[in-house]
Coordinates of C-alpha atoms and ligand atoms in Angstrom, one line a residue:
X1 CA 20.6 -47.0 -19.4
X2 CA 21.7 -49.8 -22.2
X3 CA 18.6 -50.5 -24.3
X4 CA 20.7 -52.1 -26.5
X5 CA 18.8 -55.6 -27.7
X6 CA 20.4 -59.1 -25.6
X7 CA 19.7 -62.5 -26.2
X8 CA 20.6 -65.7 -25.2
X9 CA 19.8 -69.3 -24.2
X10 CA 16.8 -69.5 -21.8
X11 CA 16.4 -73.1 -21.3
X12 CA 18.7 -75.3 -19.4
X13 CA 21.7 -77.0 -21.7
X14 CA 21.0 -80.4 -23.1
X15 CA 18.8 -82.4 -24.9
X16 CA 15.1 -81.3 -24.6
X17 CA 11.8 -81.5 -26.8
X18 CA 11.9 -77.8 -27.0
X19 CA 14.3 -74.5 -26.7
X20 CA 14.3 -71.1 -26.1
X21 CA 16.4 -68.0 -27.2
X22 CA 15.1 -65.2 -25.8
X23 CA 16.3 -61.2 -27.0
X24 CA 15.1 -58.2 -25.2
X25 CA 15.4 -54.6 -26.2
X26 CA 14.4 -51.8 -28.6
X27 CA 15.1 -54.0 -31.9
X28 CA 14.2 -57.5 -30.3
X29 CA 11.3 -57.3 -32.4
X30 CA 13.3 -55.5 -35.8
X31 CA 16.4 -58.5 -35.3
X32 CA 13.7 -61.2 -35.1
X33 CA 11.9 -59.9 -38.0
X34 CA 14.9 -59.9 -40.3
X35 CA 15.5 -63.3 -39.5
X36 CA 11.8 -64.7 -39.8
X37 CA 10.2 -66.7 -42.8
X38 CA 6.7 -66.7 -41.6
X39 CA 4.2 -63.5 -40.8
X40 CA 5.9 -59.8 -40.3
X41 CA 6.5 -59.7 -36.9
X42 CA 7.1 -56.4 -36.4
X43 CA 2.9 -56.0 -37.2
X44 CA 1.8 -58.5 -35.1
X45 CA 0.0 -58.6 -32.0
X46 CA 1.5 -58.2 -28.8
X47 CA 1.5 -61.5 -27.0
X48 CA 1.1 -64.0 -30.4
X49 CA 3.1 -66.6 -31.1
X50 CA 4.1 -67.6 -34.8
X51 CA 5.2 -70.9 -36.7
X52 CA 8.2 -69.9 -39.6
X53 CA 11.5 -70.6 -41.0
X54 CA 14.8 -69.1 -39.1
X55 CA 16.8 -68.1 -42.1
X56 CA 20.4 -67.8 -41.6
X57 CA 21.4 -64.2 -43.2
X58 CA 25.0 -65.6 -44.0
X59 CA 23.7 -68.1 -46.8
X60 CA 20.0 -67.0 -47.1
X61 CA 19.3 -70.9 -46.2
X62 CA 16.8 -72.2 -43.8
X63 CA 18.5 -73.1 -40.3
X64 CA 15.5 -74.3 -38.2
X65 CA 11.9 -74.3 -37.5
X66 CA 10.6 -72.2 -34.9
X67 CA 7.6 -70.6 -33.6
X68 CA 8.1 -66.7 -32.5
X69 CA 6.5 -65.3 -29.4
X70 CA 6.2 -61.4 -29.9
X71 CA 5.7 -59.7 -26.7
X72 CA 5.8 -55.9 -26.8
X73 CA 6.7 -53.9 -23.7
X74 CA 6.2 -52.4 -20.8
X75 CA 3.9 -55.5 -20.4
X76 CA 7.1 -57.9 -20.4
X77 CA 9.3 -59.3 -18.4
X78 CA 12.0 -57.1 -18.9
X79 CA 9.5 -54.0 -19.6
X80 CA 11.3 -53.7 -23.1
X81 CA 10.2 -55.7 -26.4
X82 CA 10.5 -59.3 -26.2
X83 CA 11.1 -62.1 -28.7
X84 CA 11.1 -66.0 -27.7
X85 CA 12.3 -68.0 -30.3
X86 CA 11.2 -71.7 -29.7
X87 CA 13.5 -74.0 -31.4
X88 CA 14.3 -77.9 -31.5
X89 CA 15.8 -78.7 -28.7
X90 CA 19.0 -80.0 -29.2
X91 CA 22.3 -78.0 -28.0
X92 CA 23.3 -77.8 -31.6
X93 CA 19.8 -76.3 -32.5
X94 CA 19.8 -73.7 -29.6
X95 CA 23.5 -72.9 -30.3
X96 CA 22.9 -72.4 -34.2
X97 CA 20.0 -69.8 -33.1
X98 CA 21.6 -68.1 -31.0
X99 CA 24.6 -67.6 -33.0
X100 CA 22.4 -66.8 -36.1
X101 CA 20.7 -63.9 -33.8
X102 CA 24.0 -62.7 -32.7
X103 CA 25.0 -62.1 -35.8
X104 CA 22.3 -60.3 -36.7
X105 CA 23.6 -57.8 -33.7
X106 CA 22.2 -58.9 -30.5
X107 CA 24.5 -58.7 -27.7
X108 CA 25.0 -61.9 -25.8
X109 CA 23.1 -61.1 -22.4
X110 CA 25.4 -61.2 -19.1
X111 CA 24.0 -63.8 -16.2
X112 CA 21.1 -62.2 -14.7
X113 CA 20.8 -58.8 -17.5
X114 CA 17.1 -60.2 -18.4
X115 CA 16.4 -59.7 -14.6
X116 CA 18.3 -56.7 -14.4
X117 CA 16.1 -55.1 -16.6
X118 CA 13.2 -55.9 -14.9
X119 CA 14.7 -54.1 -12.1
X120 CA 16.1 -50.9 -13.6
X121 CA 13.1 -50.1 -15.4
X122 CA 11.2 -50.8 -12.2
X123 CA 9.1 -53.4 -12.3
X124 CA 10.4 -55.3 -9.7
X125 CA 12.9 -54.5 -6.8
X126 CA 15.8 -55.9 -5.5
X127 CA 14.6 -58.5 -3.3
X128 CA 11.7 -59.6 -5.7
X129 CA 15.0 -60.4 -8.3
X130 CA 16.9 -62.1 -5.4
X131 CA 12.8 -64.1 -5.4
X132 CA 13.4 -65.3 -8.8
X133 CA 16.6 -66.5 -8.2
X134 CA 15.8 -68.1 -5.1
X135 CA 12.8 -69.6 -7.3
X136 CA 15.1 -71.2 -9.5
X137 CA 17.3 -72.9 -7.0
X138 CA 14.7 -74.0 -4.6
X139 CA 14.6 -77.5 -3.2
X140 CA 11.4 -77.9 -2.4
X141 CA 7.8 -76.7 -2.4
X142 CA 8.0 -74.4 1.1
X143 CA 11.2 -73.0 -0.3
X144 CA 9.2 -72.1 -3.5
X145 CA 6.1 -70.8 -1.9
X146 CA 8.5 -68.3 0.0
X147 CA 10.2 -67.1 -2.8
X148 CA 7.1 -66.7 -4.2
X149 CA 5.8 -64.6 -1.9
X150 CA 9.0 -62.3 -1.8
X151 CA 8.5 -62.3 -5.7
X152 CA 5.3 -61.1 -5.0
X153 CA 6.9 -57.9 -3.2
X154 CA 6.2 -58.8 0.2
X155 CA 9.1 -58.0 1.8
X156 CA 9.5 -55.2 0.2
X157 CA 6.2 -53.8 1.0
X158 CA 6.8 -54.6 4.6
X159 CA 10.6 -53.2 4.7
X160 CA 9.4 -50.0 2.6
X161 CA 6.3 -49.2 5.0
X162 CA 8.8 -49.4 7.6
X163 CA 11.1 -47.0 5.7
X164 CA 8.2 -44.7 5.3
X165 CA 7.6 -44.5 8.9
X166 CA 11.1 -43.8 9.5
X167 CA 10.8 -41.0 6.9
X168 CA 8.2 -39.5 8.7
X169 CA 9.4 -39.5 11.8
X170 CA 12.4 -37.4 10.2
X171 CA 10.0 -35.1 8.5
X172 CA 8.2 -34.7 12.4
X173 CA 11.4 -33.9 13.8
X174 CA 12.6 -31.9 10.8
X175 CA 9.4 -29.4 11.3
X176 CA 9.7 -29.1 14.7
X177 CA 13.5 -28.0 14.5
X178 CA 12.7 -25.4 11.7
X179 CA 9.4 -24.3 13.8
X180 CA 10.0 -24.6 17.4
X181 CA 6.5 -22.5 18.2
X182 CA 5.9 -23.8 21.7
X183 CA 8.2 -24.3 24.6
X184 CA 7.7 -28.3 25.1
X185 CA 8.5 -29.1 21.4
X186 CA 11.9 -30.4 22.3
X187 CA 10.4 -33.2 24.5
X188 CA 7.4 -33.8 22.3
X189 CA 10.2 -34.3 19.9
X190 CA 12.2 -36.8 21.7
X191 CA 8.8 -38.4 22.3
X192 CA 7.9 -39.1 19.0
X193 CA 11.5 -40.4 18.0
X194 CA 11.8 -42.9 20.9
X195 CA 8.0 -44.1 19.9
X196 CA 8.4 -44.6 16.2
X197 CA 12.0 -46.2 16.4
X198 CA 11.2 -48.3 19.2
X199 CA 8.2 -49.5 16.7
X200 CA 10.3 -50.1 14.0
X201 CA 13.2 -51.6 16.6
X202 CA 10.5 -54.2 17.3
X203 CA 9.4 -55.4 13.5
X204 CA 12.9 -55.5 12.3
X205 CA 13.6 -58.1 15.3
X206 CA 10.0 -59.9 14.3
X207 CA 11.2 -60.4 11.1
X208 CA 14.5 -61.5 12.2
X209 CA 13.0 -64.0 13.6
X210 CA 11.9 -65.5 10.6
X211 CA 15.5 -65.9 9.9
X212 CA 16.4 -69.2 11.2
X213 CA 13.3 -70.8 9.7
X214 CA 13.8 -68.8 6.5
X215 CA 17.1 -70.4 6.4
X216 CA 15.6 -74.3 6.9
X217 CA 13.1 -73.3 4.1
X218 CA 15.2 -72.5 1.9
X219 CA 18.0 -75.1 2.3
X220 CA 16.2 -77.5 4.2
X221 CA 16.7 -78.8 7.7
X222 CA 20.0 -80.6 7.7
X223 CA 19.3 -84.0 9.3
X224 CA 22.1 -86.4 9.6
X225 CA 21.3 -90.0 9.8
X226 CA 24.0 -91.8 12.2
X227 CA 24.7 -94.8 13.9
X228 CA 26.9 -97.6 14.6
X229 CA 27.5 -99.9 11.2
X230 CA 24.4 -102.1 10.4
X231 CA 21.8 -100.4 12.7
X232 CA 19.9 -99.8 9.6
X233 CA 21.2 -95.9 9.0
X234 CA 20.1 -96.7 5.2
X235 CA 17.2 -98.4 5.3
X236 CA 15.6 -95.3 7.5
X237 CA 17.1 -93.1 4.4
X238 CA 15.0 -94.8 1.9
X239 CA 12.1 -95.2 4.4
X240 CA 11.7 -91.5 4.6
X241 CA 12.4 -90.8 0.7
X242 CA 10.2 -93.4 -0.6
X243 CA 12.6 -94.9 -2.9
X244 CA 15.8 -97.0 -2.6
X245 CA 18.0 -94.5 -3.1
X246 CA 21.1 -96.0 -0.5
X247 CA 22.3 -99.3 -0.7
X248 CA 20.9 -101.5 2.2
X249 CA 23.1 -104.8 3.0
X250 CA 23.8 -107.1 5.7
X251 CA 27.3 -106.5 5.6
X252 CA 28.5 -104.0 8.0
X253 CA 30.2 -101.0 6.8
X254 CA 27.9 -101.1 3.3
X255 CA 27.6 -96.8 2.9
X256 CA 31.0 -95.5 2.5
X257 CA 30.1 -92.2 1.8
X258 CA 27.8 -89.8 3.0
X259 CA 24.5 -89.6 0.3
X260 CA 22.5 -87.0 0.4
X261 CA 18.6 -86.1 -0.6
X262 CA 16.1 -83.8 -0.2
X263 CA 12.9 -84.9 1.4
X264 CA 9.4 -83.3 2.5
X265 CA 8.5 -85.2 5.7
X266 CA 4.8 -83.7 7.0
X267 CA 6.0 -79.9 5.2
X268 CA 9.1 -79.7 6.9
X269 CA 12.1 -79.6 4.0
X270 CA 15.0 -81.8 4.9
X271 CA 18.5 -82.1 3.2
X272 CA 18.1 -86.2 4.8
X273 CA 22.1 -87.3 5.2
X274 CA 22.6 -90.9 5.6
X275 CA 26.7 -91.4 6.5
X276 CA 28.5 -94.8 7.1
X277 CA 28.3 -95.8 10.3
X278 CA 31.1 -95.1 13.0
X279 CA 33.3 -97.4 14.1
X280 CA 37.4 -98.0 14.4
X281 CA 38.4 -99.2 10.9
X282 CA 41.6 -100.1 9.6
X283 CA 39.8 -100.0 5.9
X284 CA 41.0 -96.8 4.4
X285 CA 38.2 -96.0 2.0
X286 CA 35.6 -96.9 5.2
X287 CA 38.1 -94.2 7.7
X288 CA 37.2 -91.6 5.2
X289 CA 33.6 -92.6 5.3
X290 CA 33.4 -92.4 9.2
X291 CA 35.7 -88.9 9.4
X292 CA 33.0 -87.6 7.3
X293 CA 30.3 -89.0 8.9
X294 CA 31.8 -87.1 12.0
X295 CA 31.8 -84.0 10.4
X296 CA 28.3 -84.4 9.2
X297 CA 26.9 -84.4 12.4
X298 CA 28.4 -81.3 13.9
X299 CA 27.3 -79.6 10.8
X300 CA 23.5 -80.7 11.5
X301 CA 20.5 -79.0 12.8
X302 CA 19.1 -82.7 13.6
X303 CA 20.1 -86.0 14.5
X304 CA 18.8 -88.8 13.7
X305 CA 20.8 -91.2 16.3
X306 CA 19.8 -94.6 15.5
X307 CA 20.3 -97.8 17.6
X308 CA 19.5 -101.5 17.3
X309 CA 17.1 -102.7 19.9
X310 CA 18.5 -106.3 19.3
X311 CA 21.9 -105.9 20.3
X312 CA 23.6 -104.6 23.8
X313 CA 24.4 -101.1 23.8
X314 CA 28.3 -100.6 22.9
X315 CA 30.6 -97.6 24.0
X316 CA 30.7 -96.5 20.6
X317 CA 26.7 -96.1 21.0
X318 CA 27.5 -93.9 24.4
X319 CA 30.2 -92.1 22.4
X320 CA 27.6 -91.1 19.6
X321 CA 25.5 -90.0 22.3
X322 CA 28.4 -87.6 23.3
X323 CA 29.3 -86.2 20.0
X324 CA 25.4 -85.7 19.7
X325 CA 24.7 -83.4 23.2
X326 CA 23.9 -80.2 23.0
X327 CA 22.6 -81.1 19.4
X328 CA 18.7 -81.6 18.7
X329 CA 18.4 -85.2 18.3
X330 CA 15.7 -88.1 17.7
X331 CA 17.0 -91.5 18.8
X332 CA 15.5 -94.3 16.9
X333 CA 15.2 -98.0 18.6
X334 CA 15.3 -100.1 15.4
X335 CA 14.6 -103.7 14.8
X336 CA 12.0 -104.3 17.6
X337 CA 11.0 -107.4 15.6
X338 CA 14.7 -108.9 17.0
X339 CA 14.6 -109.6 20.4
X340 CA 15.4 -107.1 22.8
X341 CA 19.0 -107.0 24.0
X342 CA 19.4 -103.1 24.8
X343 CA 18.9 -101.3 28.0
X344 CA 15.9 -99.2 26.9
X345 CA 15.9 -97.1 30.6
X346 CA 19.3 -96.7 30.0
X347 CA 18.9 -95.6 26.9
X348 CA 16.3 -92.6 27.8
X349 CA 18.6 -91.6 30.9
X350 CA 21.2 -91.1 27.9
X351 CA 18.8 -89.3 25.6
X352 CA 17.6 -86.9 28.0
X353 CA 14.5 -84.3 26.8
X354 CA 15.2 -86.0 23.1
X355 CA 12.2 -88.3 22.0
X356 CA 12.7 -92.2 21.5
X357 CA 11.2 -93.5 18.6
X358 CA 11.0 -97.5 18.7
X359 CA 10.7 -98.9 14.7
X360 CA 10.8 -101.8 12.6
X361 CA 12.0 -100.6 9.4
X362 CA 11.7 -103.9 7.8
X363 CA 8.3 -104.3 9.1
X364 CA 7.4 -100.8 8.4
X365 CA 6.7 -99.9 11.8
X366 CA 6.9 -96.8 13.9
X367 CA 7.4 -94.6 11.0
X368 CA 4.8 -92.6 11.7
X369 CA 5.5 -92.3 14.9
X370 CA 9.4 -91.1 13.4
X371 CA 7.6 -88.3 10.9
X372 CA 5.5 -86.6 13.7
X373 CA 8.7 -86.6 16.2
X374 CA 10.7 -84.7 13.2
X375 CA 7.9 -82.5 12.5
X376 CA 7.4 -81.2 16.1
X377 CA 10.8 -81.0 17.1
X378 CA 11.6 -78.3 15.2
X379 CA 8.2 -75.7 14.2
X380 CA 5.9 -76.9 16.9
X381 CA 2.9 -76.1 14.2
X382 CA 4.6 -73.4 13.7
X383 CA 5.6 -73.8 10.3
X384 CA 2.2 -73.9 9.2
X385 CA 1.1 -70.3 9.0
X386 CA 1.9 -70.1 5.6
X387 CA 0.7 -66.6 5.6
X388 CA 4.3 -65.3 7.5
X389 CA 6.8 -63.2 5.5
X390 CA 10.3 -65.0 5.9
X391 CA 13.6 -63.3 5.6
X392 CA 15.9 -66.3 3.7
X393 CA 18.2 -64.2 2.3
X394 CA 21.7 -64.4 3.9
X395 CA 22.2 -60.3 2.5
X396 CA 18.8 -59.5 3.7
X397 CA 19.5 -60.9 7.3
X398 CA 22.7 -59.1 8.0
X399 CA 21.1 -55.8 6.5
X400 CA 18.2 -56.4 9.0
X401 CA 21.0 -56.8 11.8
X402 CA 22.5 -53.4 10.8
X403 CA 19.7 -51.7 10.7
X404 CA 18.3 -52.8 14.0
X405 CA 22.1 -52.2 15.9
X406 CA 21.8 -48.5 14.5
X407 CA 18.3 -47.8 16.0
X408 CA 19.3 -49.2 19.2
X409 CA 22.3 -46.8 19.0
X410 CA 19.8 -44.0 18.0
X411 CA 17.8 -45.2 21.3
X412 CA 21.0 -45.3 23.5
X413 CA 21.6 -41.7 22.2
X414 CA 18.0 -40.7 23.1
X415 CA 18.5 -41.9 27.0
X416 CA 21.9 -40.2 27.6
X417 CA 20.5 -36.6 26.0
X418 CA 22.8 -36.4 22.9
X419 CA 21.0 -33.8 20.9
X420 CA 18.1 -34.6 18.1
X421 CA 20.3 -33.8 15.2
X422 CA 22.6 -37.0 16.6
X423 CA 19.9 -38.7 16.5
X424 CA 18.3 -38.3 13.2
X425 CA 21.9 -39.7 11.6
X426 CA 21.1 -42.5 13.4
X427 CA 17.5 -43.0 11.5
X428 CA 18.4 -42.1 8.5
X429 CA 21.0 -44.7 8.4
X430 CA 18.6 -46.9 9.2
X431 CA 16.7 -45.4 5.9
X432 CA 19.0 -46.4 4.2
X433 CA 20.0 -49.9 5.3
X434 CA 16.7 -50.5 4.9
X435 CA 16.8 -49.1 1.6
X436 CA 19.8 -51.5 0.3
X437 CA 17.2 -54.6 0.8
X438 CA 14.6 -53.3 -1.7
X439 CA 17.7 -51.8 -3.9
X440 CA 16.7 -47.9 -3.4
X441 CA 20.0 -47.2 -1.8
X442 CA 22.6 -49.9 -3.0
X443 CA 25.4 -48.7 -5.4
X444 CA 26.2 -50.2 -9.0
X445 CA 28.9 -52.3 -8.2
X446 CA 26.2 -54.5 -5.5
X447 CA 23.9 -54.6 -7.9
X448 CA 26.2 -55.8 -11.0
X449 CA 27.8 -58.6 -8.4
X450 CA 24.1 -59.6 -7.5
X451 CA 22.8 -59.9 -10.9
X452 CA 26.4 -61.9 -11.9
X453 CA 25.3 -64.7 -9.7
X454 CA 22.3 -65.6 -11.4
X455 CA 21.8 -67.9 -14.5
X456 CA 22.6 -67.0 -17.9
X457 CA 19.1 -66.3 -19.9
X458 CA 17.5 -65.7 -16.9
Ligands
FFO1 N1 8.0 -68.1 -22.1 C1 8.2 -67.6 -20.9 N2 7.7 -68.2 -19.8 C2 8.0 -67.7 -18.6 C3 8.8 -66.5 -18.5 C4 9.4 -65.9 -19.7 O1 10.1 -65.0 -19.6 N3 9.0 -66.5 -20.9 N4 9.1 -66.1 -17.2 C5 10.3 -65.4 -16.9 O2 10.8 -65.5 -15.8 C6 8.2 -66.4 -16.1 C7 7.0 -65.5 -16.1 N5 7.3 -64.3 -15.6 C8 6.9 -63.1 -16.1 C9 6.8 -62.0 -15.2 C10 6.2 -60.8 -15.6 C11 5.8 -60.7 -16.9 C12 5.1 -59.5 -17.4 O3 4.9 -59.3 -18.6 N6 4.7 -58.6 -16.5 C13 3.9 -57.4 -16.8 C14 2.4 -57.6 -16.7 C15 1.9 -58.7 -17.5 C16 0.4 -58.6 -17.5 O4 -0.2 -58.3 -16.5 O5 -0.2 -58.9 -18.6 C17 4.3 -56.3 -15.8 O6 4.6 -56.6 -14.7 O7 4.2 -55.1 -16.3 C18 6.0 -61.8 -17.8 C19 6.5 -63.0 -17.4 C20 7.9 -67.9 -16.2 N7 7.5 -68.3 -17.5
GTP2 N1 15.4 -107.3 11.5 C1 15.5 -106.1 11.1 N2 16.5 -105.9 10.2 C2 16.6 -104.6 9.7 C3 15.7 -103.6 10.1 N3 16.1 -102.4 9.5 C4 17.2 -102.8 8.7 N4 17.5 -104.1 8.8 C5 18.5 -104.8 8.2 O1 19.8 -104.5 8.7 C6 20.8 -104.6 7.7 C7 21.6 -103.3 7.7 O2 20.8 -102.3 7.2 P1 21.4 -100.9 6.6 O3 20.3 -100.1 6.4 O4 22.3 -101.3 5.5 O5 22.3 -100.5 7.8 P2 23.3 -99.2 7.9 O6 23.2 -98.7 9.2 O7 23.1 -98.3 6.7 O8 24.6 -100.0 7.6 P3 26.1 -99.4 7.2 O9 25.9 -98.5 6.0 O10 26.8 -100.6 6.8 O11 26.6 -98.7 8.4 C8 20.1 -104.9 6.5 O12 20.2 -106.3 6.2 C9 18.7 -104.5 6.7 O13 17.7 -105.2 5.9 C10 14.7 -103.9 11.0 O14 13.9 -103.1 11.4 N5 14.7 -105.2 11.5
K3 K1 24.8 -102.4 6.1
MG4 MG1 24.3 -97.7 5.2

């Protein structure tokens, strides 16, 4: 495996208070050293952190002011030597580092080497790497707390205890092949198999379970905001963020464009969508506004159908109510401060099992009322046990499918009497399915594309 030493820019480009360039490898600490005005490195404590001069080796003048952080492995991130250099944070800073470092024969790391690392010499696995990625681009606080958790090697202990059970049911079945010392060891046999794999059957489709709220962790619930023009689409958008983040007018046809933000309403994440408001337009800009609100809303998970409670309902109000069936949806009475002009029991005969939620937005009323209607739509509580291992990982889910469709062919095998031997391909495929999640079985081409989508420097 390359030990060779990598480095590059940990901390995100542009301007910052601080920066860091980070090598890893046998002569992290040797390459640092050479380039360090300040204490000898290479005899410092593990885990210390130094103030010098970076000297560049080209002119022998001083090129910045750091402090060095020596960290010696296997306790590292990468399980090899590590040094941080902290510079200035400006990009022309960072870049004069990092080219200084290079020069003194660190390799500039690939996306996602640093991580790699971590992985091939084994202190973390596969999904825990997929974790720190999924760290990095979460959106909010549940989608953190499950990564996490997975970085924590939850998953993997689950996925790997099933593996072992699999293992040993192979082993069973293995032994009693080789020593078939009483006459019913063929049924006892089957017995066993059909147990264990049912067992197994039945977690892998527990944790698939997960999947669909997995998913809404991690990207949040996609909620689309939509409505006639003027209803007050926008003013519910800033409502629920807490901010004015959407222009809120009197003239109809104000949002143009669909604006999106992320928003935490009683823990459940939501990617909040607030379109322009559907109508017939001859305005071209406004057209594209509506075509896109359109295809919002068959994108969503929720709806957010709002209505104003001081004005007749219109056909385009039924039509929304069409293009919304089928879909889960919250309908939203708005304006009861105006007086009341729409047909509220026709309005509930339209919405069906959906909840109606009368508000004032301008009078700040009914929002509460709102938040607890989006919260129990969807988790019914559920959401709460934060204790649950999620599957959010789109490669993890369709691994989990796999692997469940080949025990269930392993069972179908069992009931029509193929032979043991059949069988056992089954589970061990299943082995190693399993195995591709935690990275025991996966080849080096999967792993170089997975580590190639992560960050640079990370
Ligand atoms: N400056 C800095 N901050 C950082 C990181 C970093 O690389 N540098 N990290 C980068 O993402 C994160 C911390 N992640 C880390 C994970 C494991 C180890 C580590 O040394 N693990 C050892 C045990 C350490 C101990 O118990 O003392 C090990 O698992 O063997 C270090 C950092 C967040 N903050
Ligand atoms: N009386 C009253 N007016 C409201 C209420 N909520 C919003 N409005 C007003 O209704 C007007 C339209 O609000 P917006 O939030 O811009 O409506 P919209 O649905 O986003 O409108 P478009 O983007 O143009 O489709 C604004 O003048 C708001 O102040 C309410 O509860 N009561
Ligand atoms: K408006
Ligand atoms: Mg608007």
């Amino acid at each position: 495996m390359d030990t060779d030493t990598i480095a590059a820019i940990s901390t995100p480009t542009g301007e910052g208070a601080i920066a860091i360039v980070r090598l890893s490898g046998d002569d992290a600490v040797a390459k640092a050293n050479e380039l360090f005005r300040g204490k000898d490195l290479t005899a410092v404590d593990s885990h210390t952190m130094h103030y010098g001069k970076l000297i560049d080796p080209e002119t022998d003048e001083i090129a910045e002011e750091v402090m060095a952080s020596v960290m010696r492995a296997p306790k590292t991130f990468t399980r090899e030597d590590i040094v941080e250099i902290n510079c200035h944070g400006g990009l022309v800073s960072v870049n004069r580092v990092l080219e200084i470092v290079l020069a003194q024969g660190a390799r500039l790391a690939e996306p996602g080497e640093f991580t790699k690392r971590a992985f091939l010499n084994g202190r973390i696995d596969l999904s825990q790497a997929e974790a720190v990625m999924d760290l990095i681009r979460a959106k909010t606080d549940r989608a953190m707390n499950v990564a996490l958790k997975q970085m924590d090697g939850r998953l993997s202990k689950l996925i790997q205890d099933l593996r072992q059970k699999l293992l040993e049911t192979l082993a069973h079945v293995e032994v009693n092949i080789d020593y078939p010392e009483y006459d019913d060891v063929e049924e006892m046999t089957n017995d066993v198999m059909e147990e264990k794999t049912a067992e197994v059957r039945d977690e892998i489709a527990q944790l698939l379970q997960t999947a669909k709220q997995g998913k809404i962790l991690r990207e949040g619930l996609a909620t689309a905001i939509i409505g006639r023009p003027n209803v007050g689409k926008s003013s519910l958008m800033n409502t629920l963020v807490h901010e004015n983040k959407a222009i809120v007018t009197e003239i109809p046809g104000t949002t143009r464009d669909v604006i999106e933000e992320y928003v935490n309403v009683r823990g459940v994440p939501l990617r909040l969508v607030d379109t322009a408001g559907i109508r017939e337009t001859e305005d071209i800009v406004e057209r594209i506004g509506v075509e896109r609100s359109r295809q919002v809303l068959t994108e969503a998970d929720l709806i957010l159908l709002v209505l104003n409670y001081g004005d007749e309902l219109t056909e385009e109000d039924v039509k929304l109510f069409e293009a919304a069936r089928d879909m889960n949806m919250i309908v939203l009475l708005n304006k009861t401060d105006l007086d009341q002009k729409i047909d509220i029991e026709r309005v509930k005969e339209l919405a069906g099992d959906n909840p109606v939620i009368s508000t004032s937005l301008i009078q700040e009323e009914g929002i509460d009322q709102l938040e607890t209607a989006i919260s129990s739509t969807f988790f019914e509580g559920e959401l709460d046990s934060g204790d649950m291992t999620y599957v959010s990982n789109v490669r993890h889910v369709q691994l989990l499918k796999q692997a469940k469709q080949a025990l269930e062919d392993a069972r179908e095998g069992m009931e029509m009497g193929v032979p043991i031997d059949v069988v056992q391909i089954d589970v061990t495929r299943t082995w190693e399915i399993l195995g591709e999640i935690v990275g025991d079985t996966v080849g080096e081409s999967l792993i170089d594309e997975l580590f190639s989508q992560f960050c640079l420097g990370k």
